[in-house]
mmCIF file of C-alpha atoms in Angstrom:
data_model
loop_
_atom_site.group_PDB
_atom_site.id
_atom_site.type_symbol
_atom_site.label_atom_id
_atom_site.label_comp_id
_atom_site.label_asym_id
_atom_site.label_seq_id
_atom_site.Cartn_x
_atom_site.Cartn_y
_atom_site.Cartn_z
ATOM 1 C CA MET X 1 13.038 0.771 -28.538
ATOM 2 C CA ALA X 2 15.539 2.031 -25.950
ATOM 3 C CA ASN X 3 13.131 2.400 -23.006
ATOM 4 C CA GLU X 4 10.887 -0.573 -23.638
ATOM 5 C CA VAL X 5 9.459 -2.405 -20.577
ATOM 6 C CA THR X 6 11.242 -5.843 -20.249
ATOM 7 C CA VAL X 7 10.418 -8.721 -17.920
ATOM 8 C CA VAL X 8 13.686 -10.235 -16.710
ATOM 9 C CA ASN X 9 13.670 -13.758 -15.240
ATOM 10 C CA GLU X 10 15.985 -14.735 -12.297
ATOM 11 C CA TRP X 11 18.790 -15.747 -14.701
ATOM 12 C CA GLY X 12 18.848 -12.329 -16.365
ATOM 13 C CA GLN X 13 17.077 -13.349 -19.559
ATOM 14 C CA GLY X 14 14.987 -10.431 -20.781
ATOM 15 C CA TYR X 15 11.623 -10.640 -22.575
ATOM 16 C CA THR X 16 10.348 -7.460 -24.231
ATOM 17 C CA LEU X 17 6.637 -6.695 -24.383
ATOM 18 C CA ASP X 18 6.746 -7.262 -28.204
ATOM 19 C CA MET X 19 8.071 -10.802 -27.520
ATOM 20 C CA LEU X 20 5.431 -11.480 -24.924
ATOM 21 C CA ARG X 21 2.598 -10.216 -27.188
ATOM 22 C CA ASP X 22 3.681 -12.682 -29.853
ATOM 23 C CA LYS X 23 2.372 -16.134 -28.936
ATOM 24 C CA LYS X 24 4.665 -17.769 -31.516
ATOM 25 C CA VAL X 25 7.761 -16.441 -29.742
ATOM 26 C CA ILE X 26 6.460 -17.832 -26.417
ATOM 27 C CA GLU X 27 5.623 -21.309 -28.012
ATOM 28 C CA LYS X 28 9.199 -21.576 -29.208
ATOM 29 C CA LEU X 29 10.672 -21.305 -25.698
ATOM 30 C CA ASP X 30 11.985 -24.652 -24.231
ATOM 31 C CA PRO X 31 10.257 -25.799 -21.019
ATOM 32 C CA GLU X 32 12.971 -24.494 -18.801
ATOM 33 C CA GLU X 33 12.763 -21.008 -20.395
ATOM 34 C CA LEU X 34 9.007 -21.115 -20.238
ATOM 35 C CA HIS X 35 9.133 -22.094 -16.582
ATOM 36 C CA ASP X 36 11.373 -19.149 -15.797
ATOM 37 C CA LEU X 37 9.330 -16.708 -17.760
ATOM 38 C CA ALA X 38 6.058 -17.934 -16.181
ATOM 39 C CA TYR X 39 7.431 -17.327 -12.688
ATOM 40 C CA ALA X 40 8.697 -13.894 -13.683
ATOM 41 C CA VAL X 41 5.270 -12.991 -15.226
ATOM 42 C CA LYS X 42 3.388 -14.456 -12.114
ATOM 43 C CA SER X 43 5.353 -12.251 -9.837
ATOM 44 C CA LEU X 44 3.964 -9.214 -11.693
ATOM 45 C CA LYS X 45 0.277 -9.959 -10.980
ATOM 46 C CA THR X 46 0.101 -8.335 -7.551
ATOM 47 C CA PRO X 47 1.983 -5.207 -8.615
ATOM 48 C CA ILE X 48 -0.215 -4.793 -11.654
ATOM 49 C CA LYS X 49 -3.359 -5.304 -9.614
ATOM 50 C CA ASN X 50 -2.073 -2.638 -7.136
ATOM 51 C CA VAL X 51 -1.560 -0.152 -9.915
ATOM 52 C CA GLU X 52 -4.990 -0.836 -11.370
ATOM 53 C CA GLU X 53 -6.650 -0.348 -7.940
ATOM 54 C CA VAL X 54 -4.851 2.992 -7.275
ATOM 55 C CA VAL X 55 -5.807 4.231 -10.812
ATOM 56 C CA LYS X 56 -9.436 3.455 -10.112
ATOM 57 C CA ALA X 57 -9.323 5.034 -6.680
ATOM 58 C CA LYS X 58 -7.744 8.224 -8.089
ATOM 59 C CA LEU X 59 -10.416 8.357 -10.790
ATOM 60 C CA ASP X 60 -13.099 7.854 -8.161
ATOM 61 C CA GLU X 61 -11.657 10.855 -6.255
ATOM 62 C CA GLY X 62 -11.922 12.996 -9.401
ATOM 63 C CA VAL X 63 -8.137 13.070 -10.117
ATOM 64 C CA GLU X 64 -7.425 13.477 -13.813
ATOM 65 C CA ILE X 65 -4.890 11.130 -15.253
ATOM 66 C CA LYS X 66 -3.648 11.858 -18.803
ATOM 67 C CA GLY X 67 -4.941 9.322 -21.266
ATOM 68 C CA ILE X 68 -6.939 7.415 -18.611
ATOM 69 C CA ALA X 69 -10.590 8.000 -17.870
ATOM 70 C CA TYR X 70 -13.755 6.224 -16.820
ATOM 71 C CA THR X 71 -16.269 5.216 -19.429
ATOM 72 C CA GLU X 72 -19.851 4.227 -18.560
ATOM 73 C CA TYR X 73 -21.101 0.860 -19.524
ATOM 74 C CA SER X 74 -24.856 0.032 -19.426
ATOM 75 C CA LYS X 75 -26.141 -3.431 -19.118
ATOM 76 C CA LYS X 76 -29.655 -4.747 -19.096
ATOM 77 C CA SER X 77 -30.443 -8.060 -17.605
ATOM 78 C CA ILE X 78 -33.616 -9.933 -16.750
ATOM 79 C CA VAL X 79 -34.691 -11.167 -13.339
ATOM 80 C CA SER X 80 -34.977 -14.882 -14.193
ATOM 81 C CA ASP X 81 -36.570 -16.183 -11.014
ATOM 82 C CA ASP X 82 -39.860 -14.390 -11.037
ATOM 83 C CA GLU X 83 -42.584 -17.067 -11.498
ATOM 84 C CA LYS X 84 -45.380 -14.546 -12.312
ATOM 85 C CA TYR X 85 -43.468 -13.179 -15.327
ATOM 86 C CA LYS X 86 -42.294 -16.655 -16.387
ATOM 87 C CA LYS X 87 -45.920 -17.796 -16.581
ATOM 88 C CA ALA X 88 -46.862 -14.661 -18.594
ATOM 89 C CA LEU X 89 -44.036 -15.207 -20.995
ATOM 90 C CA VAL X 90 -44.899 -18.857 -21.598
ATOM 91 C CA LYS X 91 -48.592 -17.905 -22.116
ATOM 92 C CA LYS X 92 -47.785 -15.159 -24.672
ATOM 93 C CA TYR X 93 -44.627 -16.487 -26.419
ATOM 94 C CA GLY X 94 -44.478 -20.264 -25.608
ATOM 95 C CA TRP X 95 -41.886 -22.285 -23.757
ATOM 96 C CA GLY X 96 -39.056 -20.932 -25.890
ATOM 97 C CA ALA X 97 -39.313 -17.652 -24.082
ATOM 98 C CA LEU X 98 -37.792 -19.345 -20.989
ATOM 99 C CA ASP X 99 -34.838 -20.685 -22.775
ATOM 100 C CA PHE X 100 -32.889 -17.461 -23.266
ATOM 101 C CA LYS X 101 -29.581 -15.996 -22.167
ATOM 102 C CA SER X 102 -30.195 -12.301 -22.786
ATOM 103 C CA LEU X 103 -32.762 -9.665 -23.699
ATOM 104 C CA THR X 104 -31.093 -9.465 -27.133
ATOM 105 C CA GLN X 105 -31.877 -13.072 -27.779
ATOM 106 C CA LEU X 106 -35.492 -12.642 -26.777
ATOM 107 C CA LYS X 107 -35.801 -9.624 -29.104
ATOM 108 C CA LYS X 108 -34.370 -11.644 -31.959
ATOM 109 C CA LEU X 109 -36.876 -14.424 -31.368
ATOM 110 C CA PHE X 110 -40.044 -12.393 -30.538
ATOM 111 C CA GLY X 111 -39.302 -8.765 -31.660
ATOM 112 C CA ASP X 112 -39.091 -5.523 -29.878
ATOM 113 C CA GLU X 113 -42.525 -5.986 -28.260
ATOM 114 C CA VAL X 114 -41.040 -8.516 -25.787
ATOM 115 C CA GLU X 115 -38.951 -5.637 -24.189
ATOM 116 C CA ASN X 116 -42.149 -3.850 -23.236
ATOM 117 C CA ASP X 117 -43.575 -7.019 -21.733
ATOM 118 C CA LEU X 118 -40.378 -7.454 -19.690
ATOM 119 C CA GLU X 119 -39.842 -3.821 -18.628
ATOM 120 C CA GLN X 120 -40.909 -4.551 -15.026
ATOM 121 C CA ILE X 121 -38.270 -7.302 -14.589
ATOM 122 C CA ILE X 122 -35.441 -5.696 -16.489
ATOM 123 C CA ILE X 123 -32.562 -4.646 -14.285
ATOM 124 C CA HIS X 124 -30.624 -1.621 -15.583
ATOM 125 C CA ASP X 125 -27.000 -1.717 -14.377
ATOM 126 C CA THR X 126 -24.462 0.991 -15.115
ATOM 127 C CA GLN X 127 -20.762 0.276 -14.496
ATOM 128 C CA HIS X 128 -17.577 2.342 -14.771
ATOM 129 C CA ARG X 129 -14.685 0.895 -16.762
ATOM 130 C CA VAL X 130 -11.281 2.346 -17.071
ATOM 131 C CA LYS X 131 -10.361 3.315 -20.650
ATOM 132 C CA TYR X 132 -6.828 3.886 -21.729
ATOM 133 C CA GLU X 133 -6.513 6.226 -24.731
#
């Protein structure tokens, strides 16, 4: 590809994105080459972060960017430090109800009814994520 993005280290050695995507290619580099590449890639972290922040800011302002848009992501989590509801869960479902990581795990263990019991302590959170088409 004639216009492919290439990371060039301080010695002029170029690494194409295809090379960087292939872990086997990177594993074959000798320690000195890996050192030089690592420093070249590290120097890109701040510029990449700057671009991502500006993209998000433009999307927040309503600017349309071809092929890039926000997508909404909904997440439910449970307030885990409410003693009243902990006691109610233990009474109804047993001690196993307190050993959970997510609402999905509780639903697998106890069925959909548990979601109704937890509705008052479920936190609904919506986030925007940038989607590249």
